[in-house]
Coordinates of C-alpha atoms and ligand atoms in Angstrom, one line a residue:
X1 CA -51.8 91.8 -44.5
X2 CA -50.5 88.4 -45.4
X3 CA -53.1 85.9 -44.3
X4 CA -53.1 82.2 -43.8
X5 CA -54.2 80.1 -46.7
X6 CA -54.7 76.4 -47.1
X7 CA -55.6 76.0 -43.4
X8 CA -59.0 74.7 -42.5
X9 CA -59.6 75.5 -38.9
X10 CA -60.9 72.6 -36.7
X11 CA -63.4 73.0 -33.8
X12 CA -62.6 76.0 -31.7
X13 CA -63.8 77.5 -28.4
X14 CA -63.5 81.2 -27.8
X15 CA -64.1 82.5 -24.2
X16 CA -65.1 86.1 -24.3
X17 CA -66.2 85.6 -27.9
X18 CA -68.9 88.2 -27.7
X19 CA -66.4 90.9 -26.9
X20 CA -64.5 93.4 -29.0
X21 CA -61.6 91.1 -30.1
X22 CA -63.4 87.8 -29.5
X23 CA -66.2 88.6 -32.0
X24 CA -63.7 89.5 -34.7
X25 CA -61.8 86.3 -34.0
X26 CA -65.0 84.2 -34.3
X27 CA -65.6 85.8 -37.7
X28 CA -62.1 85.0 -38.8
X29 CA -62.3 81.3 -37.6
X30 CA -65.5 80.9 -39.6
X31 CA -63.9 82.4 -42.6
X32 CA -61.0 79.9 -42.3
X33 CA -63.6 77.1 -42.4
X34 CA -63.9 76.1 -38.7
X35 CA -66.4 73.3 -38.4
X36 CA -67.8 74.8 -35.2
X37 CA -67.0 77.7 -32.8
X38 CA -68.3 77.5 -29.3
X39 CA -68.5 80.9 -27.6
X40 CA -68.5 81.1 -23.8
X41 CA -69.4 84.6 -22.6
X42 CA -71.5 86.0 -19.8
X43 CA -72.1 89.2 -21.7
X44 CA -70.8 91.4 -18.9
X45 CA -68.9 93.5 -21.4
X46 CA -69.8 91.8 -24.6
X47 CA -72.8 91.8 -26.9
X48 CA -74.6 89.0 -28.6
X49 CA -75.3 91.2 -31.6
X50 CA -71.6 91.3 -32.3
X51 CA -71.6 87.5 -33.1
X52 CA -72.0 86.5 -36.7
X53 CA -75.2 84.7 -37.5
X54 CA -73.9 81.3 -38.6
X55 CA -75.1 77.8 -37.8
X56 CA -71.6 76.8 -36.9
X57 CA -71.6 79.2 -33.9
X58 CA -72.9 78.0 -30.6
X59 CA -73.3 80.7 -28.0
X60 CA -73.2 79.6 -24.3
X61 CA -74.1 82.3 -21.9
X62 CA -71.9 81.2 -19.0
X63 CA -69.5 82.5 -16.4
X64 CA -66.0 81.3 -17.4
X65 CA -65.2 80.6 -13.7
X66 CA -67.6 77.7 -13.7
X67 CA -66.5 76.7 -17.1
X68 CA -66.9 73.2 -18.6
X69 CA -68.0 71.8 -22.0
X70 CA -70.8 69.3 -21.5
X71 CA -71.0 67.3 -24.7
X72 CA -67.9 65.2 -25.5
X73 CA -68.3 65.8 -29.2
X74 CA -68.0 69.5 -28.5
X75 CA -64.4 69.2 -27.3
X76 CA -62.5 71.8 -29.2
X77 CA -59.0 71.5 -30.8
X78 CA -58.0 75.1 -30.0
X79 CA -59.2 77.2 -27.1
X80 CA -58.8 81.0 -27.4
X81 CA -59.1 82.3 -23.8
X82 CA -60.2 86.0 -24.1
X83 CA -62.8 86.3 -21.4
X84 CA -61.6 88.9 -18.9
X85 CA -62.7 91.6 -16.5
X86 CA -61.8 94.6 -18.6
X87 CA -59.6 96.5 -17.8
X88 CA -57.2 98.7 -15.7
X89 CA -59.6 101.3 -14.3
X90 CA -62.3 98.7 -13.8
X91 CA -59.9 96.6 -11.8
X92 CA -58.9 99.5 -9.7
X93 CA -62.6 100.1 -8.9
X94 CA -63.5 96.4 -8.5
X95 CA -60.3 94.4 -7.7
X96 CA -62.1 91.3 -6.3
X97 CA -64.2 90.9 -9.5
X98 CA -61.0 91.3 -11.5
X99 CA -59.3 88.5 -9.5
X100 CA -62.3 86.2 -9.8
X101 CA -62.6 86.4 -13.6
X102 CA -59.0 86.9 -14.7
X103 CA -57.4 84.6 -12.1
X104 CA -60.2 82.1 -11.4
X105 CA -61.4 82.1 -15.0
X106 CA -58.0 81.3 -16.4
X107 CA -57.3 78.7 -13.9
X108 CA -60.6 77.1 -14.6
X109 CA -60.0 76.9 -18.3
X110 CA -56.5 75.5 -17.9
X111 CA -57.6 72.9 -15.4
X112 CA -60.4 71.7 -17.7
X113 CA -58.2 71.7 -20.8
X114 CA -55.4 69.7 -19.0
X115 CA -57.9 66.8 -18.6
X116 CA -59.3 67.0 -22.2
X117 CA -58.0 66.6 -25.7
X118 CA -57.5 70.3 -26.3
X119 CA -54.4 70.7 -28.5
X120 CA -53.6 74.3 -27.5
X121 CA -54.8 77.2 -25.5
X122 CA -54.1 80.7 -26.7
X123 CA -54.2 83.1 -23.7
X124 CA -54.9 86.8 -24.0
X125 CA -52.3 88.5 -21.9
X126 CA -51.5 92.2 -21.9
X127 CA -48.5 94.2 -23.1
X128 CA -49.0 96.4 -20.0
X129 CA -48.4 93.4 -17.7
X130 CA -45.2 91.6 -16.8
X131 CA -42.6 94.3 -17.3
X132 CA -44.1 97.2 -15.4
X133 CA -43.6 100.9 -15.9
X134 CA -40.6 103.2 -16.4
X135 CA -39.1 101.0 -19.1
X136 CA -37.1 101.7 -22.2
X137 CA -39.2 100.9 -25.2
X138 CA -39.6 98.8 -27.2
X139 CA -40.8 96.2 -24.7
X140 CA -39.5 92.7 -25.4
X141 CA -40.9 89.4 -24.2
X142 CA -37.7 88.6 -22.3
X143 CA -37.8 91.6 -20.0
X144 CA -37.9 90.5 -16.4
X145 CA -41.2 90.2 -14.6
X146 CA -41.9 93.2 -12.3
X147 CA -43.3 92.8 -8.8
X148 CA -44.4 96.4 -9.0
X149 CA -47.3 96.3 -11.5
X150 CA -49.7 99.3 -11.5
X151 CA -53.2 97.8 -11.4
X152 CA -55.0 94.7 -10.2
X153 CA -55.7 94.0 -14.0
X154 CA -52.0 93.9 -14.8
X155 CA -51.4 91.6 -11.8
X156 CA -54.1 89.1 -12.8
X157 CA -53.1 89.2 -16.5
X158 CA -49.6 88.2 -15.2
X159 CA -51.1 85.6 -12.9
X160 CA -52.7 84.0 -15.9
X161 CA -49.3 83.7 -17.5
X162 CA -47.9 82.0 -14.3
X163 CA -50.8 79.5 -14.6
X164 CA -50.1 78.9 -18.3
X165 CA -46.5 78.1 -17.5
X166 CA -47.5 75.8 -14.6
X167 CA -49.9 73.9 -16.9
X168 CA -47.5 73.8 -19.9
X169 CA -46.6 70.1 -19.6
X170 CA -50.2 69.2 -19.5
X171 CA -51.6 71.4 -22.2
X172 CA -49.7 73.3 -24.9
X173 CA -50.3 77.1 -24.6
X174 CA -49.1 80.4 -26.0
X175 CA -49.2 83.6 -24.0
X176 CA -50.1 86.5 -26.4
X177 CA -49.3 89.9 -25.0
X178 CA -51.7 92.3 -26.7
X179 CA -50.8 95.9 -27.0
X180 CA -53.6 98.5 -27.5
X181 CA -56.1 96.8 -29.8
X182 CA -58.6 99.0 -31.7
X183 CA -61.0 98.5 -34.5
X184 CA -64.6 97.5 -35.5
X185 CA -66.3 95.6 -32.7
X186 CA -65.4 97.7 -29.7
X187 CA -68.4 99.5 -28.2
X188 CA -67.5 102.7 -26.2
X189 CA -68.1 102.9 -22.5
X190 CA -66.6 104.3 -19.3
X191 CA -64.2 101.4 -18.9
X192 CA -63.3 101.1 -22.6
X193 CA -60.3 102.1 -24.5
X194 CA -59.4 105.5 -25.7
X195 CA -60.1 105.0 -29.5
X196 CA -63.8 104.0 -29.4
X197 CA -64.5 106.6 -26.7
X198 CA -62.8 109.4 -28.7
X199 CA -64.6 108.3 -31.9
X200 CA -68.0 108.4 -30.1
X201 CA -67.4 111.8 -28.5
X202 CA -66.0 113.3 -31.8
X203 CA -69.1 112.0 -33.7
X204 CA -71.2 114.0 -31.3
X205 CA -68.9 117.1 -31.2
X206 CA -68.3 116.6 -27.5
X207 CA -64.9 117.4 -25.9
X208 CA -62.2 114.8 -26.0
X209 CA -60.5 114.7 -22.6
X210 CA -56.8 113.6 -22.5
X211 CA -55.8 112.3 -19.1
X212 CA -52.2 113.6 -19.1
X213 CA -50.2 115.9 -21.3
X214 CA -51.0 114.2 -24.6
X215 CA -47.4 113.3 -25.2
X216 CA -47.9 109.8 -23.7
X217 CA -47.6 107.1 -26.4
X218 CA -49.3 103.8 -27.0
X219 CA -48.8 101.0 -29.6
X220 CA -52.1 100.7 -31.4
X221 CA -52.7 97.5 -33.2
X222 CA -55.6 97.0 -35.6
X223 CA -57.9 94.2 -34.3
X224 CA -57.8 92.1 -37.5
X225 CA -54.0 92.1 -37.5
X226 CA -54.1 91.0 -33.8
X227 CA -56.6 88.3 -34.6
X228 CA -54.4 87.0 -37.4
X229 CA -51.6 86.7 -34.8
X230 CA -54.0 84.7 -32.5
X231 CA -54.8 82.2 -35.3
X232 CA -51.1 81.8 -36.1
X233 CA -50.3 81.1 -32.4
X234 CA -52.8 78.2 -32.6
X235 CA -51.6 76.5 -35.7
X236 CA -47.8 77.2 -35.7
X237 CA -46.0 74.5 -33.7
X238 CA -43.0 76.7 -32.9
X239 CA -45.3 79.0 -30.9
X240 CA -45.7 76.4 -28.2
X241 CA -44.9 77.7 -24.7
X242 CA -43.9 81.2 -25.9
X243 CA -44.9 84.6 -24.8
X244 CA -45.5 86.6 -28.0
X245 CA -46.1 90.4 -28.3
X246 CA -48.9 91.4 -30.6
X247 CA -48.2 95.0 -31.4
X248 CA -47.0 97.1 -34.3
X249 CA -43.6 98.4 -33.1
X250 CA -44.8 102.0 -33.6
X251 CA -45.8 104.6 -31.0
X252 CA -48.5 107.2 -31.4
X253 CA -49.0 110.1 -29.0
X254 CA -52.5 110.5 -27.5
X255 CA -52.6 114.1 -28.9
X256 CA -51.9 112.8 -32.4
X257 CA -54.6 110.3 -32.0
X258 CA -57.2 112.8 -30.8
X259 CA -56.3 115.1 -33.7
X260 CA -56.7 112.2 -36.2
X261 CA -60.1 111.2 -34.8
X262 CA -61.4 114.8 -34.9
X263 CA -60.2 115.2 -38.5
X264 CA -61.5 111.8 -39.8
X265 CA -64.9 112.4 -38.2
X266 CA -65.1 116.0 -39.4
X267 CA -65.8 117.0 -35.8
X268 CA -65.8 120.3 -34.1
X269 CA -64.8 118.7 -30.8
X270 CA -62.2 120.5 -28.6
X271 CA -59.4 118.7 -26.7
X272 CA -59.4 119.1 -23.0
X273 CA -56.7 118.0 -20.5
X274 CA -57.1 116.5 -17.0
X275 CA -54.5 115.0 -14.7
X276 CA -53.2 111.5 -15.5
X277 CA -54.9 108.8 -13.5
X278 CA -52.8 107.9 -10.4
X279 CA -52.2 104.3 -11.4
X280 CA -51.3 105.3 -15.0
X281 CA -47.5 105.4 -14.8
X282 CA -46.6 104.2 -18.3
X283 CA -45.7 107.3 -20.4
X284 CA -44.7 105.3 -23.4
X285 CA -45.4 101.9 -24.8
X286 CA -44.2 100.1 -27.9
X287 CA -43.9 96.4 -28.6
X288 CA -40.8 94.8 -29.8
X289 CA -42.6 92.6 -32.3
X290 CA -39.6 90.7 -33.7
X291 CA -40.7 87.4 -32.2
X292 CA -44.2 87.7 -33.9
X293 CA -42.5 88.5 -37.2
X294 CA -40.0 85.6 -36.9
X295 CA -42.1 82.9 -35.3
X296 CA -45.5 83.7 -36.8
X297 CA -44.4 85.6 -40.0
X298 CA -46.9 88.2 -38.8
X299 CA -47.1 91.5 -40.5
X300 CA -49.1 94.0 -38.5
X301 CA -49.4 96.3 -41.4
X302 CA -52.7 98.2 -41.1
X303 CA -51.8 101.9 -40.8
X304 CA -53.5 103.8 -38.0
X305 CA -55.3 106.1 -40.5
X306 CA -56.8 103.2 -42.4
X307 CA -57.8 101.4 -39.2
X308 CA -59.4 104.5 -37.8
X309 CA -61.4 105.0 -41.0
X310 CA -62.6 101.4 -40.9
X311 CA -63.6 101.8 -37.3
X312 CA -65.5 105.1 -37.9
X313 CA -67.3 103.4 -40.8
X314 CA -68.3 100.5 -38.5
X315 CA -69.6 103.0 -35.9
X316 CA -71.8 104.6 -38.6
X317 CA -73.1 101.3 -39.8
X318 CA -73.9 100.0 -36.3
X319 CA -75.0 103.3 -34.7
X320 CA -78.4 102.0 -33.6
X321 CA -76.8 99.0 -31.8
X322 CA -74.0 101.0 -30.2
X323 CA -75.9 104.0 -29.0
X324 CA -77.8 102.3 -26.1
X325 CA -74.5 101.3 -24.4
X326 CA -72.8 104.7 -24.6
X327 CA -73.4 106.6 -21.4
X328 CA -71.1 109.5 -21.2
Ligands
NAD401 N1 -58.5 95.5 -26.0 C1 -57.2 95.6 -25.7 O1 -56.5 96.6 -26.1 C2 -56.5 94.6 -24.9 C3 -55.2 94.8 -24.5 C4 -54.6 93.8 -23.8 C5 -55.2 92.6 -23.5 N2 -56.5 92.4 -23.9 C6 -57.2 91.2 -23.5 O2 -57.9 90.7 -24.7 C7 -59.1 90.0 -24.3 C8 -60.3 90.6 -25.0 O3 -60.3 92.0 -24.8 P1 -61.5 92.8 -25.4 O4 -60.9 94.2 -25.7 O5 -62.2 92.1 -26.5 O6 -62.4 93.0 -24.2 P2 -64.0 92.8 -24.0 O7 -64.4 93.3 -22.7 O8 -64.7 93.3 -25.2 O9 -64.1 91.2 -24.1 C9 -64.1 90.4 -23.0 C10 -65.3 89.4 -23.0 O10 -65.2 88.6 -21.9 C11 -66.6 88.5 -21.4 N3 -66.5 88.1 -20.0 C12 -66.1 88.9 -19.0 N4 -66.2 88.3 -17.8 C13 -66.6 87.0 -18.1 C14 -66.9 85.9 -17.3 N5 -66.7 85.9 -15.9 N6 -67.4 84.8 -17.9 C15 -67.5 84.8 -19.2 N7 -67.3 85.8 -20.0 C16 -66.8 86.9 -19.5 C17 -67.2 89.8 -21.6 O11 -68.6 89.8 -21.7 C18 -66.6 90.2 -23.0 O12 -67.4 89.7 -24.0 C19 -59.2 90.2 -22.7 O13 -58.6 89.1 -22.1 C20 -58.3 91.4 -22.5 O14 -57.7 91.4 -21.2 C21 -57.2 93.4 -24.6

């Protein structure tokens, strides 16, 4: 992966910084020399132990909906807005909570930033939003916005993009559309993504259940490649006002994924099948990532096999911290 050199990051704020992606982003910002990183997170799906122990990190346990930064000298240059009610199934079960955090939280951050000296907001949108299902892949940023999205989460991620566009003249922002992120930092759980859950189950020789036929595809991007994209969206002027897909441009079937996880964990788990969830109408997903390559010079190069190995190593190293949260 080509990384940014010669850039010293200024003060940053990361909402959702104790989460899977946010905590890796915080580490990266510190590595790039950020003078301070304020993390705003209510720990509803994040973990304080994921945050690096560094005097430049200030953790604020707060609901992003009532967000504000108290001390004037804390005003960040870049705001990475990752706090969210995660994700599709959770939003189907709890649509009002989803709207509150993803709609109200994003509005709150933008409203505050519009009246401050923030240089740019980087908004975590989702590749599953905006365009809907039944599409030809790869999915490009210019596809029309669908009014027939499949879950409350997709609707509120799109809502965040509407708010970003509304506030664009007041505060620069970039709408990053994440495809399926995976990697170190994501703790398994009932509402979590397929990769951490498969790894946990395989490590315990428990069955891996595929909801569907297994031929469904997703575009899995390694978390550190995605984080590199977020950093570039902050510091590259030309990203202003754009929607940018952060994905690899490759599809993997869920069956291939399950086979790889079983092989890499030396597991004796079997694969079971259950009907696809009613809201899950996307049989294939792949990002057109040409804009990220052209505007950000981003190379999302980590191969799935290498990323899975790193993730499994991380699970082994942090087993004691992860285990209490894994209720299957
Ligand atoms: N992981 C993916 O594959 C993926 C794909 C598309 C988009 N995204 C987006 O990326 C962002 C980060 O995702 P993630 O995988 O790290 O999820 P995550 O659940 O690990 O991180 C979200 C963080 O937000 C915090 N949070 C939730 N509600 C909050 C509130 N009201 N106030 C303050 N903090 C709150 C949680 O405690 C958590 O630490 C989210 O905005 C998500 O919608 C992720």
